[in-house]
Short mmCIF file of C-alpha atoms in Angstrom, two decimals:
data_model
loop_
_atom_site.label_atom_id
_atom_site.label_comp_id
_atom_site.label_asym_id
_atom_site.label_seq_id
_atom_site.Cartn_x
_atom_site.Cartn_y
_atom_site.Cartn_z
CA UNK A 1 0.00 0.00 0.00
CA UNK A 2 1.55 3.30 -1.07
CA UNK A 3 1.43 5.90 1.68
CA UNK A 4 0.82 9.58 1.03
CA UNK A 5 1.90 11.97 3.73
CA UNK A 6 1.64 15.69 3.03
CA UNK A 7 3.07 18.19 0.56
CA UNK A 8 6.68 17.53 -0.34
CA UNK A 9 9.27 19.99 0.85
CA UNK A 10 12.01 21.45 -1.34
CA UNK A 11 14.26 18.42 -0.85
CA UNK A 12 11.54 16.15 -2.19
CA UNK A 13 10.96 14.47 1.20
CA UNK A 14 7.39 13.96 2.44
CA UNK A 15 6.36 15.66 5.65
CA UNK A 16 3.84 14.58 8.25
CA UNK A 17 1.22 17.19 9.23
CA UNK A 18 2.11 19.06 12.45
CA UNK A 19 0.85 17.29 15.55
CA UNK A 20 -1.36 20.27 16.50
CA UNK A 21 -3.30 19.82 13.24
CA UNK A 22 -3.58 16.07 13.79
CA UNK A 23 -4.81 16.61 17.35
CA UNK A 24 -7.43 19.12 16.19
CA UNK A 25 -8.68 16.70 13.52
CA UNK A 26 -8.98 13.88 16.05
CA UNK A 27 -10.81 16.13 18.53
CA UNK A 28 -13.35 17.34 15.95
CA UNK A 29 -13.99 13.79 14.76
CA UNK A 30 -14.47 12.38 18.26
CA UNK A 31 -16.68 15.24 19.50
CA UNK A 32 -18.97 14.99 16.47
CA UNK A 33 -19.22 11.24 16.89
CA UNK A 34 -19.97 11.58 20.60
CA UNK A 35 -22.80 14.06 19.94
CA UNK A 36 -24.19 11.99 17.05
CA UNK A 37 -23.72 14.72 14.42
CA UNK A 38 -20.93 13.14 12.39
CA UNK A 39 -21.92 12.70 8.74
CA UNK A 40 -20.41 10.00 6.49
CA UNK A 41 -16.89 10.38 5.13
CA UNK A 42 -16.34 10.59 1.39
CA UNK A 43 -13.57 11.28 -1.13
CA UNK A 44 -13.51 14.98 -2.03
CA UNK A 45 -11.54 14.66 -5.27
CA UNK A 46 -9.59 17.68 -6.49
CA UNK A 47 -8.95 17.99 -10.23
CA UNK A 48 -5.67 16.28 -11.08
CA UNK A 49 -3.60 16.39 -14.24
CA UNK A 50 -1.24 14.27 -16.27
CA UNK A 51 0.92 14.01 -19.36
CA UNK A 52 1.75 10.85 -21.32
CA UNK A 53 2.57 8.13 -18.78
CA UNK A 54 2.33 10.04 -15.48
CA UNK A 55 -0.55 11.64 -13.58
CA UNK A 56 -1.13 13.43 -10.27
CA UNK A 57 -4.13 12.46 -8.15
CA UNK A 58 -5.13 14.68 -5.25
CA UNK A 59 -7.99 15.12 -2.85
CA UNK A 60 -9.13 14.63 0.72
CA UNK A 61 -11.28 12.22 2.70
CA UNK A 62 -13.58 14.35 4.84
CA UNK A 63 -17.06 14.52 6.32
CA UNK A 64 -19.68 15.14 3.67
CA UNK A 65 -21.61 18.35 4.30
CA UNK A 66 -25.07 19.19 2.95
CA UNK A 67 -24.68 22.94 2.44
CA UNK A 68 -26.24 23.35 -1.00
CA UNK A 69 -25.43 25.89 -3.69
CA UNK A 70 -24.66 29.48 -2.75
CA UNK A 71 -27.09 32.26 -3.68
CA UNK A 72 -26.64 36.00 -4.06
CA UNK A 73 -29.32 36.73 -1.48
CA UNK A 74 -27.90 34.40 1.18
CA UNK A 75 -27.64 36.42 4.44
CA UNK A 76 -24.20 37.02 5.93
CA UNK A 77 -24.90 34.73 8.89
CA UNK A 78 -25.65 31.79 6.59
CA UNK A 79 -22.41 32.35 4.70
CA UNK A 80 -20.54 32.53 8.02
CA UNK A 81 -22.22 29.38 9.32
CA UNK A 82 -21.46 27.46 6.13
CA UNK A 83 -17.81 28.51 6.11
CA UNK A 84 -17.35 27.57 9.77
CA UNK A 85 -18.85 24.17 8.99
CA UNK A 86 -16.38 23.74 6.12
CA UNK A 87 -13.36 24.47 8.32
CA UNK A 88 -14.69 22.36 11.22
CA UNK A 89 -15.79 19.31 9.26
CA UNK A 90 -14.26 16.02 10.35
CA UNK A 91 -11.19 14.67 8.56
CA UNK A 92 -10.40 11.00 8.16
CA UNK A 93 -7.05 9.71 9.42
CA UNK A 94 -5.04 7.23 7.36
CA UNK A 95 -8.05 6.36 5.23
CA UNK A 96 -7.53 3.71 2.54
CA UNK A 97 -8.87 4.20 -0.97
CA UNK A 98 -8.38 2.90 -4.47
CA UNK A 99 -8.22 5.12 -7.55
CA UNK A 100 -8.95 3.63 -10.96
CA UNK A 101 -8.08 5.30 -14.27
CA UNK A 102 -8.00 3.71 -17.73
CA UNK A 103 -8.52 0.31 -16.10
CA UNK A 104 -5.49 0.72 -13.83
CA UNK A 105 -5.97 0.79 -10.07
CA UNK A 106 -3.68 2.28 -7.45
CA UNK A 107 -3.91 2.07 -3.67
CA UNK A 108 -3.62 5.27 -1.63
CA UNK A 109 -3.45 6.05 2.09
CA UNK A 110 -4.35 9.56 3.21
CA UNK A 111 -2.30 11.46 5.75
CA UNK A 112 -3.42 12.07 9.33
CA UNK A 113 -5.73 14.93 8.34
CA UNK A 114 -7.29 13.28 5.31
CA UNK A 115 -5.21 14.62 2.41
CA UNK A 116 -3.72 12.61 -0.40
CA UNK A 117 -1.53 13.55 -3.33
CA UNK A 118 0.03 10.85 -5.46
CA UNK A 119 2.03 10.84 -8.66
CA UNK A 120 1.12 7.68 -10.55
CA UNK A 121 3.02 6.10 -13.47
CA UNK A 122 0.57 4.75 -16.04
CA UNK A 123 0.86 1.44 -17.86
CA UNK A 124 -1.17 2.84 -20.76
CA UNK A 125 -0.24 6.31 -21.99
CA UNK A 126 -2.70 9.18 -22.12
CA UNK A 127 -3.35 9.83 -25.79
CA UNK A 128 -6.51 11.97 -25.74
CA UNK A 129 -6.43 15.60 -24.56
CA UNK A 130 -9.05 16.90 -22.17
CA UNK A 131 -10.75 15.54 -19.07
CA UNK A 132 -10.41 11.88 -18.13
CA UNK A 133 -12.57 10.20 -15.48
CA UNK A 134 -11.11 8.74 -12.29
CA UNK A 135 -13.10 6.49 -9.95
CA UNK A 136 -12.40 6.39 -6.23
CA UNK A 137 -13.42 3.56 -3.90
CA UNK A 138 -13.16 4.37 -0.20
CA UNK A 139 -12.57 1.37 2.02
CA UNK A 140 -14.39 0.79 5.29
CA UNK A 141 -13.35 3.23 8.01
CA UNK A 142 -13.69 1.29 11.29
CA UNK A 143 -16.13 2.96 13.66
CA UNK A 144 -17.47 5.46 11.11
CA UNK A 145 -19.89 5.66 8.21
CA UNK A 146 -18.59 6.32 4.72
CA UNK A 147 -19.75 6.73 1.13
CA UNK A 148 -17.75 4.19 -0.84
CA UNK A 149 -17.77 5.42 -4.45
CA UNK A 150 -16.99 8.85 -5.89
CA UNK A 151 -15.81 10.24 -9.19
CA UNK A 152 -13.06 12.64 -10.11
CA UNK A 153 -11.26 13.96 -13.15
CA UNK A 154 -7.75 14.63 -14.38
CA UNK A 155 -6.74 17.00 -17.17
CA UNK A 156 -4.90 15.00 -19.83
CA UNK A 157 -2.16 16.99 -21.62
CA UNK A 158 -0.38 14.44 -23.86
CA UNK A 159 2.64 15.46 -25.91
CA UNK A 160 1.22 13.48 -28.83
CA UNK A 161 -1.40 16.18 -29.47
CA UNK A 162 -0.90 19.75 -30.67
CA UNK A 163 -0.38 22.07 -27.71
CA UNK A 164 -0.15 25.84 -27.47
CA UNK A 165 0.93 27.97 -24.48
CA UNK A 166 -1.15 27.35 -21.39
CA UNK A 167 -1.91 29.58 -18.42
CA UNK A 168 -0.75 29.42 -14.83
CA UNK A 169 -2.81 32.03 -13.02
CA UNK A 170 -2.90 33.33 -9.49
CA UNK A 171 -6.41 33.82 -8.09
CA UNK A 172 -6.34 36.44 -5.32
CA UNK A 173 -6.39 39.97 -6.78
CA UNK A 174 -5.50 38.58 -10.21
CA UNK A 175 -8.84 37.21 -11.35
CA UNK A 176 -10.94 38.09 -8.27
CA UNK A 177 -10.83 41.05 -5.93
CA UNK A 178 -9.75 39.67 -2.54
CA UNK A 179 -7.56 42.39 -1.00
CA UNK A 180 -5.24 39.55 0.00
CA UNK A 181 -2.72 41.85 1.69
CA UNK A 182 -5.39 43.10 4.11
CA UNK A 183 -5.94 40.33 6.67
CA UNK A 184 -9.23 41.69 8.04
CA UNK A 185 -10.69 42.29 4.58
CA UNK A 186 -9.60 38.84 3.44
CA UNK A 187 -11.25 37.25 6.48
CA UNK A 188 -14.46 39.20 5.87
CA UNK A 189 -14.61 38.16 2.22
CA UNK A 190 -13.84 34.54 3.11
CA UNK A 191 -16.37 34.10 5.89
CA UNK A 192 -19.13 36.61 5.13
CA UNK A 193 -19.32 36.39 1.33
CA UNK A 194 -19.83 33.36 -0.88
CA UNK A 195 -18.92 32.36 -4.44
CA UNK A 196 -21.81 34.33 -5.96
CA UNK A 197 -20.92 37.61 -4.27
CA UNK A 198 -17.21 37.68 -5.13
CA UNK A 199 -16.16 40.30 -7.68
CA UNK A 200 -14.22 39.06 -10.70
CA UNK A 201 -11.56 41.29 -12.23
CA UNK A 202 -12.97 42.78 -15.45
CA UNK A 203 -12.15 40.92 -18.62
CA UNK A 204 -10.06 38.10 -17.13
CA UNK A 205 -12.50 35.29 -17.92
CA UNK A 206 -12.87 36.63 -21.46
CA UNK A 207 -9.08 36.80 -21.83
CA UNK A 208 -8.45 33.25 -20.63
CA UNK A 209 -11.16 31.88 -22.90
CA UNK A 210 -9.70 33.86 -25.82
CA UNK A 211 -6.25 32.38 -25.17
CA UNK A 212 -7.40 28.77 -25.05
CA UNK A 213 -9.71 29.18 -28.06
CA UNK A 214 -7.28 31.14 -30.21
CA UNK A 215 -5.98 27.93 -31.84
CA UNK A 216 -7.22 24.38 -32.27
CA UNK A 217 -4.32 23.19 -30.08
CA UNK A 218 -4.71 22.23 -26.43
CA UNK A 219 -4.03 25.13 -24.05
CA UNK A 220 -4.44 24.06 -20.39
CA UNK A 221 -5.18 26.41 -17.49
CA UNK A 222 -3.94 26.01 -13.91
CA UNK A 223 -5.08 28.20 -11.01
CA UNK A 224 -2.69 28.71 -8.11
CA UNK A 225 -3.45 30.31 -4.76
CA UNK A 226 -2.21 30.43 -1.18
CA UNK A 227 -5.76 29.76 0.00
CA UNK A 228 -6.53 26.64 2.00
CA UNK A 229 -7.69 23.47 0.23
CA UNK A 230 -10.77 23.82 2.45
CA UNK A 231 -11.88 26.57 0.05
CA UNK A 232 -11.55 24.32 -3.01
CA UNK A 233 -15.28 24.06 -3.71
CA UNK A 234 -15.82 27.78 -3.15
CA UNK A 235 -13.22 28.62 -5.81
CA UNK A 236 -14.36 25.98 -8.29
CA UNK A 237 -17.93 27.28 -7.94
CA UNK A 238 -16.72 30.86 -8.45
CA UNK A 239 -14.73 29.92 -11.57
CA UNK A 240 -17.73 28.12 -13.01
CA UNK A 241 -20.16 30.96 -12.25
CA UNK A 242 -17.82 33.54 -13.81
CA UNK A 243 -17.28 31.29 -16.88
CA UNK A 244 -13.54 30.87 -16.46
CA UNK A 245 -12.15 27.83 -18.29
CA UNK A 246 -11.91 24.70 -16.16
CA UNK A 247 -8.52 23.75 -14.82
CA UNK A 248 -6.79 22.14 -11.83
CA UNK A 249 -6.43 24.25 -8.68
CA UNK A 250 -3.08 24.31 -6.89
CA UNK A 251 -3.70 25.24 -3.25
CA UNK A 252 -2.04 24.63 0.11
CA UNK A 253 -2.67 23.10 3.52
CA UNK A 254 -3.29 25.61 6.28
CA UNK A 255 -3.41 24.56 9.91
CA UNK A 256 -2.72 25.63 13.46
CA UNK A 257 0.97 24.87 13.81
CA UNK A 258 3.83 27.20 12.98
CA UNK A 259 1.51 30.15 12.35
CA UNK A 260 0.02 28.35 9.35
CA UNK A 261 -3.48 29.57 10.17
CA UNK A 262 -2.42 33.01 8.93
CA UNK A 263 0.50 31.84 6.83
CA UNK A 264 2.07 34.63 4.79
CA UNK A 265 4.54 32.49 2.89
CA UNK A 266 3.91 31.59 -0.73
CA UNK A 267 6.82 29.23 -1.37
CA UNK A 268 4.41 26.39 -2.04
CA UNK A 269 3.67 28.13 -5.36
CA UNK A 270 7.23 27.55 -6.54
CA UNK A 271 7.05 23.82 -5.81
CA UNK A 272 3.68 23.47 -7.51
CA UNK A 273 4.66 25.46 -10.63
CA UNK A 274 7.88 23.45 -10.92
CA UNK A 275 5.81 20.25 -10.76
CA UNK A 276 3.48 21.48 -13.51
CA UNK A 277 6.47 22.34 -15.72
CA UNK A 278 8.05 18.94 -15.10
CA UNK A 279 4.83 17.04 -15.73
CA UNK A 280 3.89 18.91 -18.93
CA UNK A 281 7.33 18.42 -20.54
CA UNK A 282 8.15 21.25 -22.99
CA UNK A 283 4.82 23.14 -22.90
CA UNK A 284 5.23 26.92 -22.30
CA UNK A 285 2.91 28.97 -20.08
CA UNK A 286 1.72 32.52 -19.52
CA UNK A 287 2.42 33.28 -15.84
CA UNK A 288 -0.28 35.70 -14.66
CA UNK A 289 -0.35 37.25 -11.18
CA UNK A 290 -0.45 40.56 -9.32
CA UNK A 291 1.80 42.93 -7.40
CA UNK A 292 0.04 42.51 -4.06
CA UNK A 293 1.94 39.50 -2.73
CA UNK A 294 4.90 37.39 -3.88
CA UNK A 295 3.99 36.71 -7.51
CA UNK A 296 6.58 39.10 -8.94
CA UNK A 297 9.48 37.35 -7.19
CA UNK A 298 8.13 33.83 -7.76
CA UNK A 299 7.50 34.36 -11.46
CA UNK A 300 10.90 35.96 -12.02
CA UNK A 301 12.58 33.03 -10.27
CA UNK A 302 10.65 30.56 -12.46
CA UNK A 303 11.36 32.54 -15.65
CA UNK A 304 15.07 32.79 -14.81
CA UNK A 305 15.34 29.01 -14.42
CA UNK A 306 13.04 28.08 -17.33
CA UNK A 307 12.98 30.99 -19.82
CA UNK A 308 12.03 28.66 -22.71
CA UNK A 309 8.94 27.54 -20.74
CA UNK A 310 7.53 31.03 -20.10
CA UNK A 311 5.54 32.64 -22.93
CA UNK A 312 5.19 35.87 -20.91
CA UNK A 313 4.95 37.13 -17.34
CA UNK A 314 1.89 39.34 -16.72
CA UNK A 315 1.43 41.24 -13.46
CA UNK A 316 -1.78 43.04 -12.54
CA UNK A 317 -1.27 46.34 -10.73
CA UNK A 318 -3.63 45.57 -7.85
CA UNK A 319 -1.88 47.91 -5.41
CA UNK A 320 -0.61 51.31 -6.45
CA UNK A 321 1.68 51.48 -3.40
CA UNK A 322 3.18 48.02 -3.68
CA UNK A 323 6.77 47.51 -2.59
CA UNK A 324 9.21 48.23 -5.44
CA UNK A 325 10.44 45.20 -7.34
CA UNK A 326 12.86 45.25 -10.25
CA UNK A 327 13.40 42.32 -12.58
CA UNK A 328 15.44 42.28 -15.79
CA UNK A 329 13.21 40.17 -18.04
CA UNK A 330 14.90 41.52 -21.17
CA UNK A 331 18.14 39.77 -20.20
CA UNK A 332 16.44 36.36 -20.14
CA UNK A 333 14.30 36.99 -23.22
CA UNK A 334 10.90 36.69 -21.54
CA UNK A 335 8.16 39.24 -22.39
CA UNK A 336 6.85 41.16 -19.37
CA UNK A 337 3.59 43.11 -19.04
CA UNK A 338 1.79 45.06 -16.35
CA UNK A 339 -1.96 45.48 -16.67
CA UNK A 340 -5.10 46.75 -14.94
CA UNK A 341 -7.66 44.24 -16.17
CA UNK A 342 -8.19 41.51 -18.72
CA UNK A 343 -9.13 43.91 -21.49
CA UNK A 344 -5.91 45.92 -21.25
CA UNK A 345 -3.78 42.77 -21.01
CA UNK A 346 -5.44 41.28 -24.06
CA UNK A 347 -4.60 44.40 -26.07
CA UNK A 348 -0.94 44.15 -25.04
CA UNK A 349 -0.68 40.44 -25.84
CA UNK A 350 -2.32 40.94 -29.23
CA UNK A 351 -0.05 43.91 -30.02
CA UNK A 352 3.02 41.74 -29.36
CA UNK A 353 1.66 38.89 -31.45
CA UNK A 354 1.49 36.52 -28.49
CA UNK A 355 -2.20 35.74 -28.98
CA UNK A 356 -4.56 36.14 -31.91
CA UNK A 357 -6.61 39.35 -32.11
#
């Protein structure tokens, strides 16, 4: 049985979740069971991705909540209640499941707080671009109820098909107004608003759809954020409502230990972008972010190491008084743009011949 721990660190070694997070998960699970309010566990599958003979499967085994779809007229207290329920739902510990794709099955063990992430070598290569179904079977969890079968998807990006530059896009203040540098505002938007009341940045959905539809070649989109995986369904619902193209989300674990509850670091983005570049072979990407957090430094570091893999770096000016940052993109031959919204960025990319008009 292959064991999945938590996100890999920079040396490629798996890490166990901090004990404080494990203790919290155990406490929530036991209290809910004691009071008879624990719902069945199920596999919450996050969109994975793969290229040729390797795929990444990711998700979490957690308590299934019956919250329903968000509505614009939902009162603030209902949004707050629903979000608290999301963060306080029970997590399975060392749950066993089987993932099946293209007739091949692989055994997975979650970590102590329910997460799994597994890179799987395939016996049969991916040869069709687009979304491929994955089936998950959750084994019996002693002492608890569970829902055994769930479905998931991976984005297939085979090298055997025509491919054009994809997109790796930040979320916060790049495609949605989140005021991510303001902790109180971020908390208010997270807990008081819902997916229907978030404000998308003008023209970004139209731009991303224009990029992926500008040729008949496959152009994948990845969304990266320092938000917790607990917000996965909120962001997927937002992307769908705002008509952004579907794509895997690259998020992070946030817990109690080591100040992770209000973690300000964004180094996980580097690891996840590097993994996307490695998995997608020679496919180039537009790196799109904003000047409010660490995107400028992260994208310059990535572009410096992989200039042939970066079609352009595009930074939204979300904060007029952002800390100065200077990067010599001309010396590495990577186009660089600053923009206000999707409409202005599209004009700049068209003017430089990077996308069709």
